[in-house]
PDB file of C-alpha atoms and ligand atoms in Angstrom:
ATOM      1  CA  UNK A 194      19.628  -2.539  20.678  1.00 52.00           C
ATOM      2  CA  UNK A 195      16.750  -3.448  18.085  1.00 64.00           C
ATOM      3  CA  UNK A 196      18.394  -4.348  14.533  1.00 76.00           C
ATOM      4  CA  UNK A 197      17.789  -1.295  11.926  1.00 88.00           C
ATOM      5  CA  UNK A 198      14.977  -2.274   9.492  1.00 92.00           C
ATOM      6  CA  UNK A 199      16.604  -2.078   6.028  1.00 95.00           C
ATOM      7  CA  UNK A 200      15.178  -0.233   2.768  1.00 96.00           C
ATOM      8  CA  UNK A 201      16.409  -1.388  -0.598  1.00 97.00           C
ATOM      9  CA  UNK A 202      16.083   1.664  -3.140  1.00 97.00           C
ATOM     10  CA  UNK A 203      15.866   0.744  -6.628  1.00 97.00           C
ATOM     11  CA  UNK A 204      16.447   3.625  -8.701  1.00 95.00           C
ATOM     12  CA  UNK A 205      18.332   4.988 -11.503  1.00 94.00           C
ATOM     13  CA  UNK A 206      17.888   8.808 -10.596  1.00 92.00           C
ATOM     14  CA  UNK A 207      20.841   9.328  -8.386  1.00 94.00           C
ATOM     15  CA  UNK A 208      19.354  12.977  -7.164  1.00 92.00           C
ATOM     16  CA  UNK A 209      16.427  10.762  -6.012  1.00 91.00           C
ATOM     17  CA  UNK A 210      18.255   8.198  -4.625  1.00 94.00           C
ATOM     18  CA  UNK A 211      20.004  10.829  -2.429  1.00 95.00           C
ATOM     19  CA  UNK A 212      17.019  12.180  -0.994  1.00 92.00           C
ATOM     20  CA  UNK A 213      15.550   9.155  -0.378  1.00 93.00           C
ATOM     21  CA  UNK A 214      18.776   7.928   1.495  1.00 95.00           C
ATOM     22  CA  UNK A 215      19.229  10.888   3.272  1.00 95.00           C
ATOM     23  CA  UNK A 216      15.253  10.823   4.470  1.00 93.00           C
ATOM     24  CA  UNK A 217      15.314   6.981   5.757  1.00 94.00           C
ATOM     25  CA  UNK A 218      18.471   6.745   7.458  1.00 95.00           C
ATOM     26  CA  UNK A 219      17.396  10.296   9.307  1.00 94.00           C
ATOM     27  CA  UNK A 220      14.176   8.035  10.536  1.00 92.00           C
ATOM     28  CA  UNK A 221      16.597   5.294  11.551  1.00 93.00           C
ATOM     29  CA  UNK A 222      16.422   2.909   8.738  1.00 95.00           C
ATOM     30  CA  UNK A 223      19.320   1.444   7.198  1.00 95.00           C
ATOM     31  CA  UNK A 224      19.615   1.554   3.277  1.00 96.00           C
ATOM     32  CA  UNK A 225      20.756  -0.204   0.255  1.00 96.00           C
ATOM     33  CA  UNK A 226      21.096   1.277  -3.022  1.00 97.00           C
ATOM     34  CA  UNK A 227      20.588  -0.168  -7.166  1.00 97.00           C
ATOM     35  CA  UNK A 228      20.353   1.864  -9.566  1.00 97.00           C
ATOM     36  CA  UNK A 229      19.235  -0.558 -11.827  1.00 96.00           C
ATOM     37  CA  UNK A 230      16.692  -3.829 -12.369  1.00 95.00           C
ATOM     38  CA  UNK A 231      18.937  -6.233 -12.531  1.00 96.00           C
ATOM     39  CA  UNK A 232      21.160  -5.284  -9.462  1.00 96.00           C
ATOM     40  CA  UNK A 233      17.960  -4.638  -7.545  1.00 97.00           C
ATOM     41  CA  UNK A 234      16.275  -8.100  -8.238  1.00 96.00           C
ATOM     42  CA  UNK A 235      19.581  -9.614  -6.851  1.00 96.00           C
ATOM     43  CA  UNK A 236      19.759  -7.536  -3.953  1.00 96.00           C
ATOM     44  CA  UNK A 237      15.948  -7.950  -2.984  1.00 94.00           C
ATOM     45  CA  UNK A 238      16.635 -11.647  -3.495  1.00 92.00           C
ATOM     46  CA  UNK A 239      20.141 -12.055  -1.759  1.00 93.00           C
ATOM     47  CA  UNK A 240      19.902  -9.306   1.200  1.00 91.00           C
ATOM     48  CA  UNK A 241      16.359  -9.892   2.208  1.00 89.00           C
ATOM     49  CA  UNK A 242      15.273  -6.265   2.687  1.00 94.00           C
ATOM     50  CA  UNK A 243      12.715  -5.112   5.297  1.00 93.00           C
ATOM     51  CA  UNK A 244      10.859  -3.080   2.607  1.00 96.00           C
ATOM     52  CA  UNK A 245      11.675  -2.371  -1.023  1.00 96.00           C
ATOM     53  CA  UNK A 246      11.204   1.313  -3.241  1.00 95.00           C
ATOM     54  CA  UNK A 247      11.105   0.310  -6.766  1.00 94.00           C
ATOM     55  CA  UNK A 248      11.310   2.832  -9.882  1.00 91.00           C
ATOM     56  CA  UNK A 249       9.572   1.767 -12.633  1.00 87.00           C
ATOM     57  CA  UNK A 250      11.993   3.200 -15.563  1.00 86.00           C
ATOM     58  CA  UNK A 251      14.760   1.374 -15.168  1.00 90.00           C
ATOM     59  CA  UNK A 252      17.458  -0.128 -17.120  1.00 91.00           C
ATOM     60  CA  UNK A 253      18.748  -3.886 -17.539  1.00 93.00           C
ATOM     61  CA  UNK A 254      15.131  -4.801 -16.036  1.00 91.00           C
ATOM     62  CA  UNK A 255      11.833  -2.645 -15.626  1.00 89.00           C
ATOM     63  CA  UNK A 256      10.385  -2.143 -12.165  1.00 88.00           C
ATOM     64  CA  UNK A 257       7.245  -4.463 -13.113  1.00 85.00           C
ATOM     65  CA  UNK A 258       9.513  -7.310 -13.980  1.00 88.00           C
ATOM     66  CA  UNK A 259      11.488  -6.884 -11.134  1.00 92.00           C
ATOM     67  CA  UNK A 260       8.261  -6.860  -8.905  1.00 89.00           C
ATOM     68  CA  UNK A 261       7.188  -9.932 -10.536  1.00 85.00           C
ATOM     69  CA  UNK A 262      10.201 -12.039 -10.446  1.00 88.00           C
ATOM     70  CA  UNK A 263      10.277 -11.229  -6.808  1.00 88.00           C
ATOM     71  CA  UNK A 264       6.512 -12.556  -6.246  1.00 81.00           C
ATOM     72  CA  UNK A 265       7.371 -15.426  -8.566  1.00 80.00           C
ATOM     73  CA  UNK A 266      10.326 -16.596  -5.856  1.00 81.00           C
ATOM     74  CA  UNK A 267       7.611 -16.461  -3.579  1.00 76.00           C
ATOM     75  CA  UNK A 268       9.218 -12.989  -1.726  1.00 81.00           C
ATOM     76  CA  UNK A 269       6.642 -10.974  -0.154  1.00 82.00           C
ATOM     77  CA  UNK A 270       8.732  -8.178   1.217  1.00 89.00           C
ATOM     78  CA  UNK A 271       6.729  -5.168   0.806  1.00 90.00           C
ATOM     79  CA  UNK A 272       6.938  -3.024  -2.355  1.00 91.00           C
ATOM     80  CA  UNK A 273       6.351   0.490  -2.601  1.00 90.00           C
ATOM     81  CA  UNK A 274       6.739   1.609  -6.547  1.00 87.00           C
ATOM     82  CA  UNK A 275       7.892   4.822  -7.128  1.00 86.00           C
ATOM     83  CA  UNK A 276       6.201   6.091 -10.589  1.00 81.00           C
ATOM     84  CA  UNK A 277       7.075   8.943 -12.738  1.00 75.00           C
ATOM     85  CA  UNK A 278       3.380   9.947 -13.901  1.00 67.00           C
ATOM     86  CA  UNK A 279      -0.015   9.953 -12.385  1.00 62.00           C
ATOM     87  CA  UNK A 280      -1.319   8.191 -15.477  1.00 61.00           C
ATOM     88  CA  UNK A 281       0.802   5.245 -15.004  1.00 63.00           C
ATOM     89  CA  UNK A 282      -1.110   4.366 -11.282  1.00 59.00           C
ATOM     90  CA  UNK A 283      -3.986   2.487 -13.118  1.00 53.00           C
ATOM     91  CA  UNK A 284      -1.437   0.696 -15.462  1.00 57.00           C
ATOM     92  CA  UNK A 285       0.411  -0.622 -12.036  1.00 59.00           C
ATOM     93  CA  UNK A 286      -3.178  -1.120 -10.539  1.00 53.00           C
ATOM     94  CA  UNK A 287      -4.488  -3.366 -13.621  1.00 45.00           C
ATOM     95  CA  UNK A 288      -1.323  -5.513 -13.391  1.00 54.00           C
ATOM     96  CA  UNK A 289      -1.621  -6.267 -10.047  1.00 60.00           C
ATOM     97  CA  UNK A 290       2.103  -6.538  -9.772  1.00 65.00           C
ATOM     98  CA  UNK A 291       2.047  -8.052  -5.906  1.00 69.00           C
ATOM     99  CA  UNK A 292       3.461  -4.253  -5.027  1.00 77.00           C
ATOM    100  CA  UNK A 293       1.453  -2.929  -1.863  1.00 78.00           C
ATOM    101  CA  UNK A 294       1.372   0.755  -2.470  1.00 80.00           C
ATOM    102  CA  UNK A 295       2.544   3.460  -4.894  1.00 79.00           C
ATOM    103  CA  UNK A 296       3.919   6.789  -4.846  1.00 82.00           C
ATOM    104  CA  UNK A 297       3.936   9.418  -7.555  1.00 81.00           C
ATOM    105  CA  UNK A 298       7.100  11.706  -8.416  1.00 81.00           C
ATOM    106  CA  UNK A 299       7.576  14.337  -7.134  1.00 81.00           C
ATOM    107  CA  UNK A 300       6.541  13.176  -3.592  1.00 83.00           C
ATOM    108  CA  UNK A 301       6.917  14.189  -0.248  1.00 87.00           C
ATOM    109  CA  UNK A 302       9.681  12.596   1.677  1.00 86.00           C
ATOM    110  CA  UNK A 303       7.568  12.925   4.910  1.00 87.00           C
ATOM    111  CA  UNK A 304       4.672  11.302   3.585  1.00 87.00           C
ATOM    112  CA  UNK A 305       6.720   8.371   1.887  1.00 89.00           C
ATOM    113  CA  UNK A 306       7.992   7.635   5.144  1.00 91.00           C
ATOM    114  CA  UNK A 307       4.824   7.468   6.601  1.00 90.00           C
ATOM    115  CA  UNK A 308       3.665   5.094   4.403  1.00 89.00           C
ATOM    116  CA  UNK A 309       6.692   3.203   4.857  1.00 92.00           C
ATOM    117  CA  UNK A 310       6.321   3.154   8.661  1.00 90.00           C
ATOM    118  CA  UNK A 311       2.756   1.795   7.808  1.00 88.00           C
ATOM    119  CA  UNK A 312       3.511  -1.073   5.377  1.00 87.00           C
ATOM    120  CA  UNK A 313       6.605  -2.180   7.721  1.00 88.00           C
ATOM    121  CA  UNK A 314       4.423  -2.409  10.714  1.00 86.00           C
ATOM    122  CA  UNK A 315       1.394  -4.209   8.632  1.00 81.00           C
ATOM    123  CA  UNK A 316       4.172  -6.812   7.407  1.00 81.00           C
ATOM    124  CA  UNK A 317       5.321  -7.234  11.451  1.00 80.00           C
ATOM    125  CA  UNK A 318       1.790  -7.540  12.043  1.00 76.00           C
ATOM    126  CA  UNK A 319       1.005 -10.294   9.044  1.00 72.00           C
ATOM    127  CA  UNK A 320       4.351 -12.107  10.355  1.00 72.00           C
ATOM    128  CA  UNK A 321       3.350 -12.582  13.849  1.00 70.00           C
ATOM    129  CA  UNK A 322       0.015 -13.398  12.839  1.00 65.00           C
ATOM    130  CA  UNK A 323       1.710 -16.897  11.559  1.00 60.00           C
ATOM    131  CA  UNK A 324       3.218 -15.887   8.234  1.00 59.00           C
ATOM    132  CA  UNK A 325       2.428 -13.443   5.474  1.00 62.00           C
ATOM    133  CA  UNK A 326      -0.426 -14.618   3.305  1.00 67.00           C
ATOM    134  CA  UNK A 327      -0.486 -12.267   0.132  1.00 67.00           C
ATOM    135  CA  UNK A 328      -3.974 -13.576  -0.837  1.00 76.00           C
ATOM    136  CA  UNK A 329      -5.222 -12.210   2.725  1.00 79.00           C
ATOM    137  CA  UNK A 330      -5.466  -9.170   4.591  1.00 81.00           C
ATOM    138  CA  UNK A 331      -6.264  -8.967   8.099  1.00 80.00           C
ATOM    139  CA  UNK A 332      -6.519  -6.036  10.581  1.00 80.00           C
ATOM    140  CA  UNK A 333      -8.592  -6.414  13.973  1.00 81.00           C
ATOM    141  CA  UNK A 334     -11.164  -8.744  13.399  1.00 86.00           C
ATOM    142  CA  UNK A 335     -11.596  -7.827   9.576  1.00 90.00           C
ATOM    143  CA  UNK A 336     -10.253 -10.591   7.111  1.00 90.00           C
ATOM    144  CA  UNK A 337     -10.560 -10.181   3.726  1.00 90.00           C
ATOM    145  CA  UNK A 338      -9.696 -13.124   1.257  1.00 87.00           C
ATOM    146  CA  UNK A 339      -8.375 -11.547  -2.195  1.00 82.00           C
ATOM    147  CA  UNK A 340      -9.153 -14.490  -4.613  1.00 76.00           C
ATOM    148  CA  UNK A 341     -12.246 -15.527  -3.213  1.00 80.00           C
ATOM    149  CA  UNK A 342     -13.413 -11.837  -2.992  1.00 86.00           C
ATOM    150  CA  UNK A 343     -15.198 -12.594   0.724  1.00 91.00           C
ATOM    151  CA  UNK A 344     -14.911 -10.509   4.008  1.00 93.00           C
ATOM    152  CA  UNK A 345     -15.097 -12.080   7.208  1.00 92.00           C
ATOM    153  CA  UNK A 346     -15.780  -9.901  10.586  1.00 91.00           C
ATOM    154  CA  UNK A 347     -14.856 -11.518  14.115  1.00 87.00           C
ATOM    155  CA  UNK A 348     -15.145 -15.209  11.551  1.00 87.00           C
ATOM    156  CA  UNK A 349     -18.118 -14.333  10.391  1.00 90.00           C
ATOM    157  CA  UNK A 350     -19.067 -13.676   6.616  1.00 93.00           C
ATOM    158  CA  UNK A 351     -20.551 -10.028   5.268  1.00 94.00           C
ATOM    159  CA  UNK A 352     -21.790  -9.859   1.996  1.00 94.00           C
ATOM    160  CA  UNK A 353     -20.293  -6.580   0.474  1.00 93.00           C
ATOM    161  CA  UNK A 354     -21.188  -5.026  -3.212  1.00 91.00           C
ATOM    162  CA  UNK A 355     -18.423  -4.147  -5.710  1.00 88.00           C
ATOM    163  CA  UNK A 356     -17.376  -0.765  -4.628  1.00 90.00           C
ATOM    164  CA  UNK A 357     -17.772  -1.476  -1.117  1.00 93.00           C
ATOM    165  CA  UNK A 358     -15.487  -4.546  -1.418  1.00 93.00           C
ATOM    166  CA  UNK A 359     -12.856  -2.349  -3.398  1.00 91.00           C
ATOM    167  CA  UNK A 360     -13.056   0.487  -1.015  1.00 93.00           C
ATOM    168  CA  UNK A 361     -12.322  -1.746   1.911  1.00 94.00           C
ATOM    169  CA  UNK A 362      -9.806  -3.489   0.186  1.00 91.00           C
ATOM    170  CA  UNK A 363      -8.068  -0.559  -0.657  1.00 89.00           C
ATOM    171  CA  UNK A 364      -8.451   1.007   3.110  1.00 90.00           C
ATOM    172  CA  UNK A 365      -6.880  -2.006   4.536  1.00 87.00           C
ATOM    173  CA  UNK A 366      -4.117  -2.348   2.059  1.00 83.00           C
ATOM    174  CA  UNK A 367      -2.936   0.998   3.414  1.00 81.00           C
ATOM    175  CA  UNK A 368      -3.963   1.179   6.985  1.00 80.00           C
ATOM    176  CA  UNK A 369      -3.177   4.252   9.057  1.00 81.00           C
ATOM    177  CA  UNK A 370      -3.237   6.442   6.053  1.00 83.00           C
ATOM    178  CA  UNK A 371      -5.425   9.191   5.806  1.00 87.00           C
ATOM    179  CA  UNK A 372      -7.276   9.449   2.512  1.00 90.00           C
ATOM    180  CA  UNK A 373      -9.511  12.692   1.454  1.00 91.00           C
ATOM    181  CA  UNK A 374     -12.913  11.817  -0.275  1.00 92.00           C
ATOM    182  CA  UNK A 375     -11.289  13.025  -3.372  1.00 88.00           C
ATOM    183  CA  UNK A 376      -8.735  10.443  -3.475  1.00 87.00           C
ATOM    184  CA  UNK A 377     -10.709   7.396  -2.361  1.00 90.00           C
ATOM    185  CA  UNK A 378     -13.093   8.692  -5.258  1.00 89.00           C
ATOM    186  CA  UNK A 379     -10.403   8.615  -8.092  1.00 83.00           C
ATOM    187  CA  UNK A 380      -9.107   5.498  -6.676  1.00 82.00           C
ATOM    188  CA  UNK A 381     -11.855   3.372  -6.336  1.00 85.00           C
ATOM    189  CA  UNK A 382     -14.430   4.859  -8.941  1.00 83.00           C
ATOM    190  CA  UNK A 383     -11.863   6.420 -11.470  1.00 75.00           C
ATOM    191  CA  UNK A 384     -11.949   9.894 -13.160  1.00 65.00           C
ATOM    192  CA  UNK A 385     -14.485   8.715 -15.625  1.00 60.00           C
ATOM    193  CA  UNK A 386     -17.051   7.576 -13.407  1.00 67.00           C
ATOM    194  CA  UNK A 387     -20.643   9.337 -12.602  1.00 74.00           C
ATOM    195  CA  UNK A 388     -20.447  10.499  -9.047  1.00 74.00           C
ATOM    196  CA  UNK A 389     -18.927  12.743  -7.028  1.00 80.00           C
ATOM    197  CA  UNK A 390     -17.490  12.498  -3.016  1.00 84.00           C
ATOM    198  CA  UNK A 391     -21.223  12.095  -1.729  1.00 88.00           C
ATOM    199  CA  UNK A 392     -20.889   8.461  -3.356  1.00 91.00           C
ATOM    200  CA  UNK A 393     -17.804   7.777  -0.927  1.00 94.00           C
ATOM    201  CA  UNK A 394     -19.657   9.049   1.873  1.00 94.00           C
ATOM    202  CA  UNK A 395     -22.663   6.704   1.157  1.00 94.00           C
ATOM    203  CA  UNK A 396     -20.310   3.818   0.413  1.00 96.00           C
ATOM    204  CA  UNK A 397     -18.254   4.523   3.908  1.00 97.00           C
ATOM    205  CA  UNK A 398     -21.430   4.709   5.606  1.00 96.00           C
ATOM    206  CA  UNK A 399     -22.484   1.312   4.198  1.00 96.00           C
ATOM    207  CA  UNK A 400     -19.354  -0.318   4.783  1.00 97.00           C
ATOM    208  CA  UNK A 401     -19.629   1.204   8.853  1.00 97.00           C
ATOM    209  CA  UNK A 402     -23.178  -0.474   8.901  1.00 96.00           C
ATOM    210  CA  UNK A 403     -21.447  -3.908   7.711  1.00 96.00           C
ATOM    211  CA  UNK A 404     -18.449  -3.948   9.761  1.00 96.00           C
ATOM    212  CA  UNK A 405     -18.660  -2.100  12.577  1.00 96.00           C
ATOM    213  CA  UNK A 406     -19.952  -2.931  15.635  1.00 93.00           C
ATOM    214  CA  UNK A 407     -21.544   0.348  16.423  1.00 94.00           C
ATOM    215  CA  UNK A 408     -21.497   2.310  13.219  1.00 94.00           C
ATOM    216  CA  UNK A 409     -21.914   5.687  14.648  1.00 93.00           C
ATOM    217  CA  UNK A 410     -19.195   4.946  16.873  1.00 95.00           C
ATOM    218  CA  UNK A 411     -16.545   3.419  14.465  1.00 95.00           C
ATOM    219  CA  UNK A 412     -13.863   1.438  15.646  1.00 94.00           C
ATOM    220  CA  UNK A 413     -11.981   0.826  12.157  1.00 95.00           C
ATOM    221  CA  UNK A 414     -13.030   2.977   9.525  1.00 96.00           C
ATOM    222  CA  UNK A 415     -12.532   6.518  10.847  1.00 95.00           C
ATOM    223  CA  UNK A 416     -13.135   9.980  10.209  1.00 95.00           C
ATOM    224  CA  UNK A 417     -10.485  12.203  10.373  1.00 93.00           C
ATOM    225  CA  UNK A 418     -12.250  15.751  10.445  1.00 91.00           C
ATOM    226  CA  UNK A 419     -11.057  18.106   7.696  1.00 89.00           C
ATOM    227  CA  UNK A 420      -9.107  15.292   6.123  1.00 91.00           C
ATOM    228  CA  UNK A 421     -10.870  12.189   5.267  1.00 93.00           C
ATOM    229  CA  UNK A 422     -10.666   8.791   6.238  1.00 95.00           C
ATOM    230  CA  UNK A 423      -8.379   5.909   7.427  1.00 93.00           C
ATOM    231  CA  UNK A 424      -8.585   1.944   8.413  1.00 92.00           C
ATOM    232  CA  UNK A 425      -7.300   1.770  12.249  1.00 89.00           C
ATOM    233  CA  UNK A 426      -5.949  -1.679  12.479  1.00 80.00           C
TER     234      UNK A 426
HETATM  235 CA1   CA B  16      14.063   5.680 -13.348  1.00 57.22          CA
END
Protein backbone atom coordinates (compact mmCIF):
# COMPACT_ATOMS: atom_id res chain seq x y z
CA UNK A 1 0.00 0.00 0.00
CA UNK A 2 1.17 3.48 -0.78
CA UNK A 3 2.47 5.42 2.15
CA UNK A 4 -0.01 7.97 3.42
CA UNK A 5 0.85 11.60 2.92
CA UNK A 6 1.25 13.53 6.13
CA UNK A 7 -0.05 17.03 6.86
CA UNK A 8 1.34 19.05 9.75
CA UNK A 9 -1.26 21.29 11.36
CA UNK A 10 0.20 24.25 13.25
CA UNK A 11 -2.72 25.94 14.98
CA UNK A 12 -3.42 26.97 18.59
CA UNK A 13 -7.21 26.73 18.48
CA UNK A 14 -8.04 23.19 19.45
CA UNK A 15 -11.48 23.15 17.84
CA UNK A 16 -9.95 24.13 14.48
CA UNK A 17 -7.26 21.47 14.84
CA UNK A 18 -10.00 18.91 15.56
CA UNK A 19 -11.96 19.90 12.44
CA UNK A 20 -8.84 19.79 10.29
CA UNK A 21 -7.66 16.46 11.68
CA UNK A 22 -11.09 14.89 11.19
CA UNK A 23 -11.42 16.05 7.59
CA UNK A 24 -7.88 15.19 6.58
CA UNK A 25 -7.99 11.71 8.09
CA UNK A 26 -11.32 11.11 6.38
CA UNK A 27 -9.53 11.88 3.10
CA UNK A 28 -6.79 9.38 3.87
CA UNK A 29 -4.04 11.70 5.11
CA UNK A 30 -2.00 11.26 8.26
CA UNK A 31 -1.82 14.32 10.48
CA UNK A 32 0.48 15.74 13.08
CA UNK A 33 -0.41 18.68 15.27
CA UNK A 34 1.50 21.49 16.88
CA UNK A 35 -0.17 24.04 19.12
CA UNK A 36 2.53 26.70 19.07
CA UNK A 37 5.02 28.04 16.57
CA UNK A 38 8.17 26.62 18.15
CA UNK A 39 6.87 23.07 18.17
CA UNK A 40 5.47 23.64 14.69
CA UNK A 41 8.83 24.65 13.27
CA UNK A 42 10.62 21.81 15.06
CA UNK A 43 8.19 19.22 13.65
CA UNK A 44 8.33 20.80 10.20
CA UNK A 45 12.11 20.42 10.20
CA UNK A 46 12.44 17.03 11.90
CA UNK A 47 9.46 15.15 10.52
CA UNK A 48 9.47 16.52 6.96
CA UNK A 49 5.69 16.50 6.45
CA UNK A 50 4.29 16.54 2.91
CA UNK A 51 2.38 19.76 3.54
CA UNK A 52 1.96 22.29 6.35
CA UNK A 53 -1.17 24.15 7.39
CA UNK A 54 0.04 27.17 9.27
CA UNK A 55 -1.92 29.58 11.43
CA UNK A 56 -0.41 33.05 11.79
CA UNK A 57 -1.31 34.05 15.34
CA UNK A 58 0.51 31.50 17.46
CA UNK A 59 2.24 31.61 20.80
CA UNK A 60 6.05 31.42 21.14
CA UNK A 61 6.68 32.04 17.43
CA UNK A 62 4.18 33.45 14.94
CA UNK A 63 3.38 31.85 11.62
CA UNK A 64 5.30 34.47 9.62
CA UNK A 65 8.47 33.53 11.47
CA UNK A 66 7.83 29.80 11.18
CA UNK A 67 7.44 30.06 7.41
CA UNK A 68 10.46 32.31 7.03
CA UNK A 69 12.72 30.04 9.08
CA UNK A 70 11.53 26.97 7.23
CA UNK A 71 12.46 28.57 3.89
CA UNK A 72 15.74 29.88 5.33
CA UNK A 73 16.59 26.24 6.08
CA UNK A 74 16.05 25.46 2.43
CA UNK A 75 12.83 23.51 2.97
CA UNK A 76 10.39 23.65 0.09
CA UNK A 77 7.48 21.89 1.82
CA UNK A 78 4.20 23.39 0.57
CA UNK A 79 2.70 25.77 3.14
CA UNK A 80 -0.91 26.89 3.25
CA UNK A 81 -1.42 29.77 5.65
CA UNK A 82 -4.63 29.99 7.64
CA UNK A 83 -5.55 33.62 8.24
CA UNK A 84 -8.07 34.92 10.72
CA UNK A 85 -9.04 38.00 8.77
CA UNK A 86 -9.58 38.92 5.15
CA UNK A 87 -7.53 42.02 5.83
CA UNK A 88 -4.43 39.93 6.50
CA UNK A 89 -4.39 38.71 2.92
CA UNK A 90 -2.62 41.73 1.47
CA UNK A 91 -0.07 41.74 4.25
CA UNK A 92 0.74 38.10 3.57
CA UNK A 93 0.95 38.56 -0.18
CA UNK A 94 3.09 41.65 0.27
CA UNK A 95 5.56 39.84 2.50
CA UNK A 96 6.13 37.07 0.01
CA UNK A 97 6.89 34.68 2.85
CA UNK A 98 7.30 31.71 0.64
CA UNK A 99 3.84 30.40 1.44
CA UNK A 100 2.06 28.64 -1.38
CA UNK A 101 -1.49 29.61 -0.59
CA UNK A 102 -3.71 30.94 2.13
CA UNK A 103 -7.23 30.37 3.34
CA UNK A 104 -9.38 32.60 5.52
CA UNK A 105 -11.25 31.48 8.62
CA UNK A 106 -13.98 30.35 8.74
CA UNK A 107 -13.20 28.01 5.86
CA UNK A 108 -15.04 25.16 4.24
CA UNK A 109 -13.18 21.90 4.96
CA UNK A 110 -13.97 20.62 1.46
CA UNK A 111 -12.44 23.71 -0.16
CA UNK A 112 -9.36 23.35 2.01
CA UNK A 113 -9.00 19.64 1.21
CA UNK A 114 -9.27 20.43 -2.52
CA UNK A 115 -6.49 22.98 -2.22
CA UNK A 116 -4.32 20.59 -0.23
CA UNK A 117 -4.73 17.97 -2.95
CA UNK A 118 -3.86 20.47 -5.67
CA UNK A 119 -0.73 21.61 -3.85
CA UNK A 120 0.44 18.08 -3.11
CA UNK A 121 -0.06 17.14 -6.74
CA UNK A 122 1.81 20.20 -7.95
CA UNK A 123 4.64 19.56 -5.50
CA UNK A 124 4.82 15.93 -6.60
CA UNK A 125 5.11 16.99 -10.24
CA UNK A 126 7.83 19.50 -9.39
CA UNK A 127 9.81 16.90 -7.48
CA UNK A 128 9.51 14.42 -10.34
CA UNK A 129 10.63 17.08 -12.78
CA UNK A 130 13.98 17.13 -11.04
CA UNK A 131 13.70 19.12 -7.90
CA UNK A 132 11.70 21.93 -6.49
CA UNK A 133 12.86 25.35 -7.51
CA UNK A 134 10.87 27.95 -5.62
CA UNK A 135 11.86 30.52 -8.18
CA UNK A 136 10.16 28.62 -10.99
CA UNK A 137 6.66 27.52 -11.72
CA UNK A 138 6.26 25.03 -14.52
CA UNK A 139 3.02 23.43 -15.56
CA UNK A 140 2.86 21.69 -18.90
CA UNK A 141 4.87 23.70 -21.39
CA UNK A 142 4.42 26.95 -19.48
CA UNK A 143 7.40 28.05 -17.39
CA UNK A 144 7.43 31.15 -15.19
CA UNK A 145 10.61 32.46 -13.55
CA UNK A 146 9.69 34.61 -10.58
CA UNK A 147 12.94 36.48 -9.95
CA UNK A 148 13.61 37.18 -13.60
CA UNK A 149 9.89 37.86 -14.18
CA UNK A 150 10.02 35.94 -17.45
CA UNK A 151 7.61 33.50 -19.03
CA UNK A 152 8.36 30.81 -21.58
CA UNK A 153 6.02 28.58 -23.54
CA UNK A 154 7.64 25.55 -25.17
CA UNK A 155 10.98 27.21 -24.49
CA UNK A 156 10.10 30.43 -26.34
CA UNK A 157 9.87 33.61 -24.28
CA UNK A 158 6.54 35.38 -24.17
CA UNK A 159 6.32 39.10 -23.36
CA UNK A 160 3.65 39.84 -20.78
CA UNK A 161 2.46 43.13 -19.36
CA UNK A 162 2.42 43.56 -15.58
CA UNK A 163 -1.14 42.48 -14.88
CA UNK A 164 -1.00 39.66 -17.40
CA UNK A 165 2.09 38.37 -15.62
CA UNK A 166 0.49 38.74 -12.17
CA UNK A 167 -2.62 36.94 -13.34
CA UNK A 168 -0.65 34.09 -14.90
CA UNK A 169 1.56 33.75 -11.83
CA UNK A 170 -1.49 33.56 -9.60
CA UNK A 171 -3.21 30.95 -11.77
CA UNK A 172 -0.03 28.87 -12.09
CA UNK A 173 0.45 28.97 -8.32
CA UNK A 174 -3.05 27.58 -7.81
CA UNK A 175 -3.53 24.98 -10.53
CA UNK A 176 -6.85 23.25 -10.97
CA UNK A 177 -8.62 25.65 -8.64
CA UNK A 178 -11.53 27.58 -10.13
CA UNK A 179 -11.50 31.32 -9.42
CA UNK A 180 -14.42 33.63 -10.12
CA UNK A 181 -13.87 36.89 -11.98
CA UNK A 182 -14.54 38.73 -8.70
CA UNK A 183 -11.85 36.80 -6.86
CA UNK A 184 -9.31 37.26 -9.63
CA UNK A 185 -10.06 40.96 -9.77
CA UNK A 186 -9.64 41.30 -6.03
CA UNK A 187 -6.42 39.28 -5.95
CA UNK A 188 -4.69 40.87 -8.92
CA UNK A 189 -6.04 44.39 -9.02
CA UNK A 190 -7.03 44.91 -5.38
CA UNK A 191 -10.05 46.66 -3.99
CA UNK A 192 -8.97 50.18 -4.80
CA UNK A 193 -8.25 49.80 -8.47
CA UNK A 194 -10.46 51.29 -11.13
CA UNK A 195 -11.96 48.51 -13.12
CA UNK A 196 -14.34 45.62 -12.93
CA UNK A 197 -14.79 42.00 -13.88
CA UNK A 198 -14.60 42.92 -17.56
CA UNK A 199 -10.97 43.85 -16.89
CA UNK A 200 -10.38 40.24 -15.87
CA UNK A 201 -12.01 38.90 -19.03
CA UNK A 202 -9.87 41.18 -21.20
CA UNK A 203 -6.68 40.01 -19.50
CA UNK A 204 -7.65 36.35 -19.62
CA UNK A 205 -8.19 36.71 -23.37
CA UNK A 206 -4.84 38.46 -23.85
CA UNK A 207 -3.07 35.76 -21.86
CA UNK A 208 -4.71 33.10 -24.00
CA UNK A 209 -3.56 34.90 -27.15
CA UNK A 210 -0.02 34.79 -25.81
CA UNK A 211 0.30 31.34 -24.27
CA UNK A 212 -2.26 29.11 -25.96
CA UNK A 213 -1.67 27.33 -29.26
CA UNK A 214 -5.34 27.76 -30.09
CA UNK A 215 -6.70 30.67 -28.01
CA UNK A 216 -10.31 29.88 -28.91
CA UNK A 217 -9.88 26.35 -27.55
CA UNK A 218 -7.60 26.94 -24.59
CA UNK A 219 -5.59 24.04 -23.28
CA UNK A 220 -4.41 25.77 -20.10
CA UNK A 221 -6.60 28.69 -19.07
CA UNK A 222 -9.99 27.09 -19.10
CA UNK A 223 -13.38 28.66 -18.60
CA UNK A 224 -15.64 26.87 -16.14
CA UNK A 225 -19.07 28.06 -17.13
CA UNK A 226 -20.90 29.92 -14.41
CA UNK A 227 -17.94 29.60 -12.05
CA UNK A 228 -14.84 31.25 -13.45
CA UNK A 229 -11.43 30.20 -14.69
CA UNK A 230 -8.80 27.68 -13.81
CA UNK A 231 -5.33 26.77 -14.99
CA UNK A 232 -5.38 23.15 -16.09
CA UNK A 233 -1.92 21.61 -15.65
CA1 LIG B 1 -4.24 31.35 16.34
